mmCIF file of C-alpha atoms and ligand atoms in Angstrom:
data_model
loop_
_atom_site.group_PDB
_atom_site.id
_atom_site.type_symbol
_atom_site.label_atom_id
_atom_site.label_comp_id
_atom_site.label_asym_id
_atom_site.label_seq_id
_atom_site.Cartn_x
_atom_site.Cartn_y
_atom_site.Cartn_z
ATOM 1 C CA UNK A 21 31.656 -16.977 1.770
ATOM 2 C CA UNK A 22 32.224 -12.983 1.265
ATOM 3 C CA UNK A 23 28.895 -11.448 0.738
ATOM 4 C CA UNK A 24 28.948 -7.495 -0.141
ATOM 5 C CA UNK A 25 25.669 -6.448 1.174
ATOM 6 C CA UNK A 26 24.096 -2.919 -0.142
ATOM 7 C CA UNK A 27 22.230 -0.300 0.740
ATOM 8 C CA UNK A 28 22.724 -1.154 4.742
ATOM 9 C CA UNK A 29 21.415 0.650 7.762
ATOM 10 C CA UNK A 30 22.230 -0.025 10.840
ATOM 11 C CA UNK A 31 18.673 -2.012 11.383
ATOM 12 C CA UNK A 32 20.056 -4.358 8.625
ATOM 13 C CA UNK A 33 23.458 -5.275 10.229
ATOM 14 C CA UNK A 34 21.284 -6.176 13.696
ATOM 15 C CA UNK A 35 18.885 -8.336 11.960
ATOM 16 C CA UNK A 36 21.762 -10.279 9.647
ATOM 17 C CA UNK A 37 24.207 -10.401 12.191
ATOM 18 C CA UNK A 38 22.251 -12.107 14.527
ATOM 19 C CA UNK A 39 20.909 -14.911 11.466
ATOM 20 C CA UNK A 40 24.269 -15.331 9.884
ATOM 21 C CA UNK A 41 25.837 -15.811 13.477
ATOM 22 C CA UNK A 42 29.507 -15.759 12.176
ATOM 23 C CA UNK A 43 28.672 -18.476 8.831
ATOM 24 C CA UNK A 44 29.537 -15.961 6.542
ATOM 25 C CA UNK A 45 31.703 -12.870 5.959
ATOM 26 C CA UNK A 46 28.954 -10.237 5.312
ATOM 27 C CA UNK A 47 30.485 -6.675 3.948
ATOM 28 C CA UNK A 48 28.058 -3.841 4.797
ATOM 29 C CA UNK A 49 27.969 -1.448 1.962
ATOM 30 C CA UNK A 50 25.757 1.769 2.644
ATOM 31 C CA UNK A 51 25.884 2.854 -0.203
ATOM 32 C CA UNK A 52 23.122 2.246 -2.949
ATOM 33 C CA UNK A 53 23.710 -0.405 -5.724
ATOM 34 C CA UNK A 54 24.391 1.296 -9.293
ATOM 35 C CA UNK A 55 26.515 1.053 -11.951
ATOM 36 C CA UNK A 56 29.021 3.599 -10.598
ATOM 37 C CA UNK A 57 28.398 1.738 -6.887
ATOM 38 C CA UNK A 58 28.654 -1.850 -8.295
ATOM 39 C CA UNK A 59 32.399 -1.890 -8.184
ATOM 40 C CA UNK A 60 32.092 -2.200 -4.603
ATOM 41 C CA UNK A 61 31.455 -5.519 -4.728
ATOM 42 C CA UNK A 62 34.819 -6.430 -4.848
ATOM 43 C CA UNK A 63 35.793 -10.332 -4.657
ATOM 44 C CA UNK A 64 32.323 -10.956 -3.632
ATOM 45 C CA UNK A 65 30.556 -14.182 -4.920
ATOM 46 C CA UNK A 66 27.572 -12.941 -3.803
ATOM 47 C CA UNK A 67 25.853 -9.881 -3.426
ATOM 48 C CA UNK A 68 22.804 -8.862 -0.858
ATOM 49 C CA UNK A 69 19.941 -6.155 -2.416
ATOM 50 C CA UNK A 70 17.494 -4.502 -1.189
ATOM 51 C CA UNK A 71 14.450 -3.003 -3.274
ATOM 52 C CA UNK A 72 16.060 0.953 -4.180
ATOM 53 C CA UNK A 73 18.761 -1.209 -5.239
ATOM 54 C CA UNK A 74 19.376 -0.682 -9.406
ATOM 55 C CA UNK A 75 20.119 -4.375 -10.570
ATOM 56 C CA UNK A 76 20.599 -3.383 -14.775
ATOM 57 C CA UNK A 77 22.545 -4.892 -17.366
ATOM 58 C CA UNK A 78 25.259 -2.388 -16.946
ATOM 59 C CA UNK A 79 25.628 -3.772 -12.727
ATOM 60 C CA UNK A 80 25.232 -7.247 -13.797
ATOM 61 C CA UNK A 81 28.007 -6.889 -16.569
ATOM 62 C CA UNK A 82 30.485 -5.231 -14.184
ATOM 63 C CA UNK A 83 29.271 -7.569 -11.773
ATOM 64 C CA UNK A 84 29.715 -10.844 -13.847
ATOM 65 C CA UNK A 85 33.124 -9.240 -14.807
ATOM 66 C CA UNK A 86 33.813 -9.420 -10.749
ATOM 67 C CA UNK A 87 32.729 -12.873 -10.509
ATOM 68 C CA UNK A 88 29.649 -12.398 -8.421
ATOM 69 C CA UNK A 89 27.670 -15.946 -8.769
ATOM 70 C CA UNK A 90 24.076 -14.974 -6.834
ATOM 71 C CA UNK A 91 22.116 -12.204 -6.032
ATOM 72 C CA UNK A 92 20.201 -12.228 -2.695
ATOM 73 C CA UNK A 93 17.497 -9.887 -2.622
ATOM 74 C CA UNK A 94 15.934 -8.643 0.894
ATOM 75 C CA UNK A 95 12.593 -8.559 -0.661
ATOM 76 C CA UNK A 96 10.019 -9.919 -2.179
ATOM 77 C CA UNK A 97 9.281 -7.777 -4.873
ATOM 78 C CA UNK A 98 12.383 -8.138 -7.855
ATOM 79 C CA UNK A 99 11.170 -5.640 -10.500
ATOM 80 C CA UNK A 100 14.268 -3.761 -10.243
ATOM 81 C CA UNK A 101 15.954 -6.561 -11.546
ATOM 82 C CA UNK A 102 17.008 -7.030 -14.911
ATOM 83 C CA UNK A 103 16.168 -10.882 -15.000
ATOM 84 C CA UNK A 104 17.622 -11.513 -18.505
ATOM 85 C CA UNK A 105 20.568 -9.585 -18.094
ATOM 86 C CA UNK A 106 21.450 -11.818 -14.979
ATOM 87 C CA UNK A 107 20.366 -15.368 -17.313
ATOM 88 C CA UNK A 108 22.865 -13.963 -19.896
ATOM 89 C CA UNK A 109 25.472 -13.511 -17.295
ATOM 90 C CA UNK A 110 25.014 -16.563 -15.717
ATOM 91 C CA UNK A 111 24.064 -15.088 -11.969
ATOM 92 C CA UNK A 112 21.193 -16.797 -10.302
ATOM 93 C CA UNK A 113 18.312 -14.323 -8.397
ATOM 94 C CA UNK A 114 16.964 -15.197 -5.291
ATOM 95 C CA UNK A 115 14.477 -13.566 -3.005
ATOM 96 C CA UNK A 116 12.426 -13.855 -0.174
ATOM 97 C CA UNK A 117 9.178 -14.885 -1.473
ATOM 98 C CA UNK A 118 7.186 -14.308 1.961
ATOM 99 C CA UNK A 119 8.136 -12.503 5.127
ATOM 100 C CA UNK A 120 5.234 -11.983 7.640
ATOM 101 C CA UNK A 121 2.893 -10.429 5.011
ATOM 102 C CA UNK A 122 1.107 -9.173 8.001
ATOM 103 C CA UNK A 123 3.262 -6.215 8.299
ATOM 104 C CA UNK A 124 2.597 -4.922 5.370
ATOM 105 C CA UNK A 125 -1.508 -5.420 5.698
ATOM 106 C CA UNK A 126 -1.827 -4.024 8.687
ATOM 107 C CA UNK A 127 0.230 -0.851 7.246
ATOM 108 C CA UNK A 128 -2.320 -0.701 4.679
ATOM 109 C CA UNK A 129 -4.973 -0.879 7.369
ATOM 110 C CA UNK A 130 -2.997 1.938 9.194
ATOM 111 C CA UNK A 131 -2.690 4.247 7.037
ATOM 112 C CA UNK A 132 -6.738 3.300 5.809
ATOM 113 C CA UNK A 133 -7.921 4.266 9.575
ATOM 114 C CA UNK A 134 -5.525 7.011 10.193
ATOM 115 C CA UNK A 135 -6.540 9.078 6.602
ATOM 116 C CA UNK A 136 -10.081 8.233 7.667
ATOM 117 C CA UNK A 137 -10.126 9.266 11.252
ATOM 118 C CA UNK A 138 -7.606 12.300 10.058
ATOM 119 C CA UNK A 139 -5.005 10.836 12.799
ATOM 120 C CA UNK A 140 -2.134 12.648 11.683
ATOM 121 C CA UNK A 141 -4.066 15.772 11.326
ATOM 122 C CA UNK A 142 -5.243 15.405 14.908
ATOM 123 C CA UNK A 143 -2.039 14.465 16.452
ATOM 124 C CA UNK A 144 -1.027 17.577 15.359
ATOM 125 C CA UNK A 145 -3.650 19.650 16.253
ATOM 126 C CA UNK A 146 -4.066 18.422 19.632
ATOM 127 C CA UNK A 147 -0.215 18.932 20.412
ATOM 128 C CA UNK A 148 -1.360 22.297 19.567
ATOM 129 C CA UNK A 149 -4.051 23.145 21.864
ATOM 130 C CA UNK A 150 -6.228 23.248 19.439
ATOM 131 C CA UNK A 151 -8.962 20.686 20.720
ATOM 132 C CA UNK A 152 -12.099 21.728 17.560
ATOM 133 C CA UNK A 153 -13.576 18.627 15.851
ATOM 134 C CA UNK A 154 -14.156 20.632 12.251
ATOM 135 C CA UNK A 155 -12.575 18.566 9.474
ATOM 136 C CA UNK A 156 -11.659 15.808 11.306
ATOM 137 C CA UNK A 157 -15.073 13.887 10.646
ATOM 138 C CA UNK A 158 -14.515 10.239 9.260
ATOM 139 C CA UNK A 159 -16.913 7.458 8.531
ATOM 140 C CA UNK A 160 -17.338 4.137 9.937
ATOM 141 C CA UNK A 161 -15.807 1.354 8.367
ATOM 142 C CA UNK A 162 -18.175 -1.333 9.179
ATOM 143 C CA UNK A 163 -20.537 -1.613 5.675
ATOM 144 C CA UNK A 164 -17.993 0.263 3.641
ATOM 145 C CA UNK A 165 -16.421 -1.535 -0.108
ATOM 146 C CA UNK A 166 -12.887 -2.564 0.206
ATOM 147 C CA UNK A 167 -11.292 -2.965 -3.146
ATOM 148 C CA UNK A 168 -8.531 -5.222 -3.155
ATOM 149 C CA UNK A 169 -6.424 -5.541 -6.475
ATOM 150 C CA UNK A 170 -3.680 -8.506 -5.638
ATOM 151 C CA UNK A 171 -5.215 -11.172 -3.953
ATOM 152 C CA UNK A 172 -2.031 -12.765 -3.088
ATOM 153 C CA UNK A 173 -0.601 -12.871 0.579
ATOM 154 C CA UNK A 174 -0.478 -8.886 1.298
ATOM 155 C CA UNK A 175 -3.876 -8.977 -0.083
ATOM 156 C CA UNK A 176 -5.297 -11.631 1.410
ATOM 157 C CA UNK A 177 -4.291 -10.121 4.579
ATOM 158 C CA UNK A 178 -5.887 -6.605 4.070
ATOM 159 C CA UNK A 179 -9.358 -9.041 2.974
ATOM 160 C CA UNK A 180 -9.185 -10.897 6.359
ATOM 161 C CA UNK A 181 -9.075 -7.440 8.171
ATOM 162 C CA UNK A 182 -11.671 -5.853 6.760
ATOM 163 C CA UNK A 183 -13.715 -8.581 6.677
ATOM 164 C CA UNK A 184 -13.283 -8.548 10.402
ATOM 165 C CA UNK A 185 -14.806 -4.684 10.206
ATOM 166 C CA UNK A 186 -17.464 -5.494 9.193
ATOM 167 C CA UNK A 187 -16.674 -4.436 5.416
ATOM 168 C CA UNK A 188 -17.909 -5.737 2.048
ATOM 169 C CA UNK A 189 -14.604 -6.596 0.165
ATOM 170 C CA UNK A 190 -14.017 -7.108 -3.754
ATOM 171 C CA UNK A 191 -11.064 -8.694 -5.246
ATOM 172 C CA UNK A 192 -9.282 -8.745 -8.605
ATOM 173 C CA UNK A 193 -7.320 -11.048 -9.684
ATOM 174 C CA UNK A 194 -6.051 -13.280 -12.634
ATOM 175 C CA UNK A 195 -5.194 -15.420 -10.518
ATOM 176 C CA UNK A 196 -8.376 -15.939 -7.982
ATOM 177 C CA UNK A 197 -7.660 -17.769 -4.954
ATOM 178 C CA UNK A 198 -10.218 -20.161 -3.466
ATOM 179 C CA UNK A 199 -8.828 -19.092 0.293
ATOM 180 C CA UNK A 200 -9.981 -15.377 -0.249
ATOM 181 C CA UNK A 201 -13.575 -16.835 -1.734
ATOM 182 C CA UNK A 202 -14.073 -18.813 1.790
ATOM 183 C CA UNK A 203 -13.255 -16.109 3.439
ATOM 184 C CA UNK A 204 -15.958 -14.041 2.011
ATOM 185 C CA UNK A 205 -13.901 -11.878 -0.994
ATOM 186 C CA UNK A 206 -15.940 -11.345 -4.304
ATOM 187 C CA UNK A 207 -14.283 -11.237 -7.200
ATOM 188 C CA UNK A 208 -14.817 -8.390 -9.512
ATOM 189 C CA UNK A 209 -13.836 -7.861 -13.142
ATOM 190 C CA UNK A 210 -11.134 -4.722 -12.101
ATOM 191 C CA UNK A 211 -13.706 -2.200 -13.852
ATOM 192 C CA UNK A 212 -16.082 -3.061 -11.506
ATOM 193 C CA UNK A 213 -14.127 -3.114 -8.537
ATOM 194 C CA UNK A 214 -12.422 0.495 -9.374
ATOM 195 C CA UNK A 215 -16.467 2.079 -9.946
ATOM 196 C CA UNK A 216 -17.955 0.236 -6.766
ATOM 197 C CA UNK A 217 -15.474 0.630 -3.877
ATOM 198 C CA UNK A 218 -15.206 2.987 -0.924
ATOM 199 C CA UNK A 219 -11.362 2.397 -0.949
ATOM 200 C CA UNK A 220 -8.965 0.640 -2.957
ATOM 201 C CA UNK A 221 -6.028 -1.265 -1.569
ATOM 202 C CA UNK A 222 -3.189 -2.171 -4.389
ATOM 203 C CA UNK A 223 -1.044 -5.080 -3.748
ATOM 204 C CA UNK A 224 -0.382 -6.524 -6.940
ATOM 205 C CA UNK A 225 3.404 -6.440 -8.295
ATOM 206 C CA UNK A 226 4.923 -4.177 -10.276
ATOM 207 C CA UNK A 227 5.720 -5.681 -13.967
ATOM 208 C CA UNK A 228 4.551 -4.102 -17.412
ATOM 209 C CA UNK A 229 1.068 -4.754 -16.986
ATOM 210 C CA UNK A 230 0.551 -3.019 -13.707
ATOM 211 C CA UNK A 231 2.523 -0.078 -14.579
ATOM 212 C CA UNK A 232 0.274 3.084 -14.047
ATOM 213 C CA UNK A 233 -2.805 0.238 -13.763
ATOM 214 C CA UNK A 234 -4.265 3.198 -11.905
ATOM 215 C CA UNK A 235 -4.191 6.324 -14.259
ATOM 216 C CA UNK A 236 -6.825 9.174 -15.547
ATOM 217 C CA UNK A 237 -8.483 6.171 -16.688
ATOM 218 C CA UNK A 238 -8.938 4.036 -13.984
ATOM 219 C CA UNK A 239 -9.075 6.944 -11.414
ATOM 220 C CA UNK A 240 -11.684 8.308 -13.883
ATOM 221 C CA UNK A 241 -14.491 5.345 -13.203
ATOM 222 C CA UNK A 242 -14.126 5.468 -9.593
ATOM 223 C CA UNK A 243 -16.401 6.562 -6.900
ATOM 224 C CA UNK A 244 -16.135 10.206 -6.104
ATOM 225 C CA UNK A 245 -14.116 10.917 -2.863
ATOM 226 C CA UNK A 246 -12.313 7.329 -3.350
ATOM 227 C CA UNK A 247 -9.893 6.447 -0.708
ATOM 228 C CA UNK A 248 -7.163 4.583 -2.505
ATOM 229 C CA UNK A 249 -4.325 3.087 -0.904
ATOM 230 C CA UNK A 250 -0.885 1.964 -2.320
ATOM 231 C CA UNK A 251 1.818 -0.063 0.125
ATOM 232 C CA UNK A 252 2.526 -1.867 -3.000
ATOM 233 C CA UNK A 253 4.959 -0.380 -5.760
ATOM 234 C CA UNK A 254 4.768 3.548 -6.517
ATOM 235 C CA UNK A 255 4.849 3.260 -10.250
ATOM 236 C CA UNK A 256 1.426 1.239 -10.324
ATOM 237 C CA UNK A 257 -0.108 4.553 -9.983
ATOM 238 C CA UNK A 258 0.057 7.488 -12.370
ATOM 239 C CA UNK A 259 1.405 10.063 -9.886
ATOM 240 C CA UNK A 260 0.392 12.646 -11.671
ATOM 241 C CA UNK A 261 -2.681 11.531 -12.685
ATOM 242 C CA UNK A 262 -3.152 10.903 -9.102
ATOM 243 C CA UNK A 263 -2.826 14.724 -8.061
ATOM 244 C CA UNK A 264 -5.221 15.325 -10.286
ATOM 245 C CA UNK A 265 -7.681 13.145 -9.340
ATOM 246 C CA UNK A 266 -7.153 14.912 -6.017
ATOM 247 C CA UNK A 267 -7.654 18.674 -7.170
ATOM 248 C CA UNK A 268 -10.683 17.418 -8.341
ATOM 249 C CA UNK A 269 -11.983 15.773 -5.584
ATOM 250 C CA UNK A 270 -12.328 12.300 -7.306
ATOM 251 C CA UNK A 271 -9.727 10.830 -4.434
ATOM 252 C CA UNK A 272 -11.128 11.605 -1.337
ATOM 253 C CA UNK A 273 -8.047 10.088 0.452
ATOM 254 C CA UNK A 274 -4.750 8.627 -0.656
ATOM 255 C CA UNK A 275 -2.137 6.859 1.568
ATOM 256 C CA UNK A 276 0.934 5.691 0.121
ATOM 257 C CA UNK A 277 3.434 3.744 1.305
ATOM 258 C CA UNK A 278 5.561 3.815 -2.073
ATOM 259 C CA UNK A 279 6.054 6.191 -4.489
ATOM 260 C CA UNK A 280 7.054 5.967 -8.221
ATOM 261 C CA UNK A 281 10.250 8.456 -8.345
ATOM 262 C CA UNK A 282 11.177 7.072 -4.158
ATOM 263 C CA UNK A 283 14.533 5.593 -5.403
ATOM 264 C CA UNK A 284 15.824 9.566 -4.784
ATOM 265 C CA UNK A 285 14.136 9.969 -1.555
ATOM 266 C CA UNK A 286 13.158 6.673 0.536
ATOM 267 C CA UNK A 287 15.440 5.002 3.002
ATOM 268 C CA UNK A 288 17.905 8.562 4.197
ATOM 269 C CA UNK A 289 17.270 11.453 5.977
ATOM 270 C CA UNK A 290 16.936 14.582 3.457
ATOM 271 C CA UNK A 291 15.254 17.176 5.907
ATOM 272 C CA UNK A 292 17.987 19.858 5.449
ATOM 273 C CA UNK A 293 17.716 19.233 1.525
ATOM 274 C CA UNK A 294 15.216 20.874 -0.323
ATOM 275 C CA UNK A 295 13.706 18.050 -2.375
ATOM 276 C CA UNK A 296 13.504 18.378 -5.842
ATOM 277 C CA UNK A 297 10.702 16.797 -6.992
ATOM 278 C CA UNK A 298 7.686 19.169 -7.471
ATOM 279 C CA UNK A 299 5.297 15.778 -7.943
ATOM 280 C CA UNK A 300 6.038 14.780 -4.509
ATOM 281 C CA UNK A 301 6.180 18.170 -3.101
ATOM 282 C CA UNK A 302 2.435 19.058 -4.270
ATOM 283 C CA UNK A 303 0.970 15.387 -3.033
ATOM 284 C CA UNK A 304 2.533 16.695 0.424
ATOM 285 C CA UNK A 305 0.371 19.892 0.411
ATOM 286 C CA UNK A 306 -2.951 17.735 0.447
ATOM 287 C CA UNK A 307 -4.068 17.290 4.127
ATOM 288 C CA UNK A 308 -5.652 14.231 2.919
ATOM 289 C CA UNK A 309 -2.329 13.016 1.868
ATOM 290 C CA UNK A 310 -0.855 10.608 3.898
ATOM 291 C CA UNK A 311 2.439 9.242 2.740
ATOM 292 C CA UNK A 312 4.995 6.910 4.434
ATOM 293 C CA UNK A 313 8.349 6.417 3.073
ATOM 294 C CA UNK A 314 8.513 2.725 2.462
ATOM 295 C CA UNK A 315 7.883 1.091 6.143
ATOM 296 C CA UNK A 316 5.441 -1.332 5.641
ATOM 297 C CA UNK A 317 7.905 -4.295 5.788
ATOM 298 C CA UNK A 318 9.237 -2.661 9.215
ATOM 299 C CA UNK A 319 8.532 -4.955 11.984
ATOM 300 C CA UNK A 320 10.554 -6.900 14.123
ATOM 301 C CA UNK A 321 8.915 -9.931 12.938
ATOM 302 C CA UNK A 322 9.544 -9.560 8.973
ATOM 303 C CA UNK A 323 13.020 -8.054 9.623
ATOM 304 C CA UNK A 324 13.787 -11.329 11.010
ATOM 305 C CA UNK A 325 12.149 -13.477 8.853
ATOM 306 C CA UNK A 326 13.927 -11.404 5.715
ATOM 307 C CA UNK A 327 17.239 -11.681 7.435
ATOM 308 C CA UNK A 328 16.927 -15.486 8.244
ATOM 309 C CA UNK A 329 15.805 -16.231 4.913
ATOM 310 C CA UNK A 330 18.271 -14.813 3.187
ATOM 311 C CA UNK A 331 20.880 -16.137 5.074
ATOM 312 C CA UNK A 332 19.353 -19.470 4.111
ATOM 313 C CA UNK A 333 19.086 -18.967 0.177
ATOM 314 C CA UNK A 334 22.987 -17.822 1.035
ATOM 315 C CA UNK A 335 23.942 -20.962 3.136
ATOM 316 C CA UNK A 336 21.738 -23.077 -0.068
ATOM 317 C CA UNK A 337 23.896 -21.570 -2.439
ATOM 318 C CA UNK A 338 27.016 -22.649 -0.545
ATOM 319 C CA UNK A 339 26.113 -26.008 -0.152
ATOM 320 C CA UNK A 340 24.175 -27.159 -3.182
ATOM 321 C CA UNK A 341 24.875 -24.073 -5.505
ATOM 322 C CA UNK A 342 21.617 -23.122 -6.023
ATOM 323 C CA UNK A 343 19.614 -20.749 -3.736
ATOM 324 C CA UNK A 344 16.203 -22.194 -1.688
ATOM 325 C CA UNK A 345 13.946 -19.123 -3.319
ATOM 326 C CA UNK A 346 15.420 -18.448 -6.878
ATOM 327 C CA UNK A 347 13.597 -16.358 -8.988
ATOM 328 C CA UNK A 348 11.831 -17.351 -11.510
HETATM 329 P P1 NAD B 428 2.049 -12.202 -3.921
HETATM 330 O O1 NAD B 428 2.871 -12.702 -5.058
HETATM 331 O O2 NAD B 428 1.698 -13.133 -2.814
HETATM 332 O O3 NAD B 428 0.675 -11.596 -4.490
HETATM 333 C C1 NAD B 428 0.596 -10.768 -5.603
HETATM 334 C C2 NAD B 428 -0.752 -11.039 -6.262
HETATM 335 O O4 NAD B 428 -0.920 -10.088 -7.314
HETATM 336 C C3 NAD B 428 -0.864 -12.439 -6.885
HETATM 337 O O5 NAD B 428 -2.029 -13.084 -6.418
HETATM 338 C C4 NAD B 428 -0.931 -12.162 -8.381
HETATM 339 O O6 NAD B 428 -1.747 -13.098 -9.103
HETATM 340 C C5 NAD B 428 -1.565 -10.785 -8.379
HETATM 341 N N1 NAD B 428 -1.409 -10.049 -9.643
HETATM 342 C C6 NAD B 428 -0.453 -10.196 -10.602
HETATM 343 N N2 NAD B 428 -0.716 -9.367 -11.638
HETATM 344 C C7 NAD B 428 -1.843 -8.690 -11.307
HETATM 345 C C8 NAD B 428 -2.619 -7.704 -11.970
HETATM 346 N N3 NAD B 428 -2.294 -7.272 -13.196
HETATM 347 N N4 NAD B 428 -3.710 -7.220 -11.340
HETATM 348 C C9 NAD B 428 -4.074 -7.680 -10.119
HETATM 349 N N5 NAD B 428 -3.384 -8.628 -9.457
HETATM 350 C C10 NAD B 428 -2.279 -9.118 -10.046
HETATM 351 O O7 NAD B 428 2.812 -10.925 -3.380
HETATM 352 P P2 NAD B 428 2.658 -10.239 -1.932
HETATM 353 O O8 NAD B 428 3.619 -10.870 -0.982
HETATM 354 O O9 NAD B 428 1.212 -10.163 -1.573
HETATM 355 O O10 NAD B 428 3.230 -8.773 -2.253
HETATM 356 C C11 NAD B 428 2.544 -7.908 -3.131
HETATM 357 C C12 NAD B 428 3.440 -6.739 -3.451
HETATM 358 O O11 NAD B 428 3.628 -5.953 -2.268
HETATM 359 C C13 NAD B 428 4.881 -7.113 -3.864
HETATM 360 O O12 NAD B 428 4.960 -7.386 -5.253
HETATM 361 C C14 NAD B 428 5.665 -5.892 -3.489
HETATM 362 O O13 NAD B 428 5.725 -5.040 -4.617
HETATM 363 C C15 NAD B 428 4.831 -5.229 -2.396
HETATM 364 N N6 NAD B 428 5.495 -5.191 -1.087
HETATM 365 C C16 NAD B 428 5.595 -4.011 -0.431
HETATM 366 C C17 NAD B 428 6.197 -3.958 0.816
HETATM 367 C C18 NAD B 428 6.297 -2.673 1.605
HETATM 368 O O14 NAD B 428 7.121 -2.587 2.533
HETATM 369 N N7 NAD B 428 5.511 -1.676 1.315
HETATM 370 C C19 NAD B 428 6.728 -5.122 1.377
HETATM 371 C C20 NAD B 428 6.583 -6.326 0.691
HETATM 372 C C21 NAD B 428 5.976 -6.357 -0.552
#
């Protein structure tokens, strides 16, 4: 079966040539998926995703005009998918609904311990010969509050961690699951959770209801000198709201992983650009700013546990016509 694959790097084609071992005649597309790109497709049945990838009603037209049957996605997340606009045109979504969420927690972890301990501050420093302590002074995370909002895999992840520090954690959740309450998570109502923790981890999806969950608002009832933490989706936080929190030393420490406007910067190499985006820009002039462009996925083990799961909702969908993970 021709699949036209988007968005590839060359860490994609290792990690799906080695699962698709020859099954499948995969077409490795760098460029990103948008309605000028979609054409690219070609005689494709089905095409391969990954989450910077725009999946609208103007792609899925062009793409249903094409004859493109299934969309694979390389990730778990699917809001930038237009899920109706693919019913109407009759091309079935599929996913990969979990791939080692352990990556991703202990990126959240990472960049918890490295904004605390000022890490990348002192890598720098000491590279520089400049060996002085001042402003490098953390706190211990043994006794701390660990926020968690998302108790789903990623989440429950980041709980089991933490727990293992020593910390109290707090979840929120409509959906509470009994495996985080053995472990030891309280659930909070989300009011609670945002005025009582040391540091808040976000790893719920992004849908309507999450969108900017964390604005003036919500940054407004937290503790002073928060560290909040997003490996999640970038628009579940007000960005701008965000930098202001930080002028005002209401966040004490933000790491992010994501970033609402990433789509124009994630993923390529832009340092002989100047980057146009003056949000971004002034969140990098906070040296207790620590942002990552998208990585927490990137380990060996959930590269090839995306890659061999997507092969499979591919071979699936050969076989039976219907992916193993569809989308619901
Ligand atoms: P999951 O589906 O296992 O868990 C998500 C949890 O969020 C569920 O328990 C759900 O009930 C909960 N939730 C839904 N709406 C909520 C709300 N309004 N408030 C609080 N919680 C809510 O998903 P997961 O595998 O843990 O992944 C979580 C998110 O992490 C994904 O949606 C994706 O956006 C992101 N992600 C990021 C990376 C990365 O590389 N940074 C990689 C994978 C996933």
């Amino acid at each position: 079966m021709n699949v036209a694959v988007f968005s590839t790097k060359p860490y994609d084609r290792r990690f799906l040539d080695a699962a698709v071992s020859g099954r499948h005649a995969l077409n490795y597309i760098e460029a990103r998926l948008d309605p000028k790109t979609a054409v690219l497709a070609g005689n494709a049945r089905i095409v391969c995703v990954f989450v910077n990838d725009v999946v609208n009603e103007a792609v899925l037209d062009e793409f249903e005009r094409l004859g493109v049957r299934l969309i694979v996605l390389r990730s778990a997340g699917f809001n930038n998918v237009d899920l109706a606009a693919a019913g109407r045109s009759g091309i079935q979504v599929a996913r990969v609904p979990a791939y080692s969420p352990e990556a991703v927690s202990e990126h959240a972890v990472a960049l918890m311990l490295s904004l605390d301990r000022h890490i990348h501050r002192a890598y720098a420093r000491v590279r520089d010969g400049n060996f002085a302590l001042d402003g490098l002074l953390g706190f211990n995370m043994h006794g701390r509050t660990v926020g968690i909002v998302g108790t789903g895999r990623i989440g429950q992840g980041v709980a089991r961690i933490m727990l293992g520090f020593g910390c109290k954690v707090l979840g929120y959740d409509p959906e509470p699951s009994s495996a985080c309450e053995e472990m030891g998570v309280v659930y909070r109502p989300l009011q609670d959770l945002l005025a009582t923790s040391d540091i808040i981890s976000l790893h719920c999806p992004l849908t309507p209801a999450t969108r900017h969950l964390i604005d003036a608002a919500a940054i407004g009832v937290m503790k002073r000198g928060v560290m909040l933490i997003n490996t999640s989706r970038g628009a579940i936080i007000d960005t701008k709201a965000a930098v202001a929190g930080l002028n005002e030393g209401r966040i004490g420490h933000l790491g992010l992983d994501v970033y609402e406007e990433e789509e124009e910067l994630f993923f390529e190499d832009k340092s002989d650009e100047v980057i146009r985006d003056d949000v971004f820009e002034r969140l990098l002039m906070f040296s207790n700013v620590l942002v990552t462009g998208h990585q927490g996925f990137f380990t060996v083990e959930a590269m090839t546990a995306i890659a061999e799961t997507t092969v499979a909702n591919i071979d699936a969908f050969v076989r039976t016509g219907r992916p193993v993970h569809m989308v619901v």
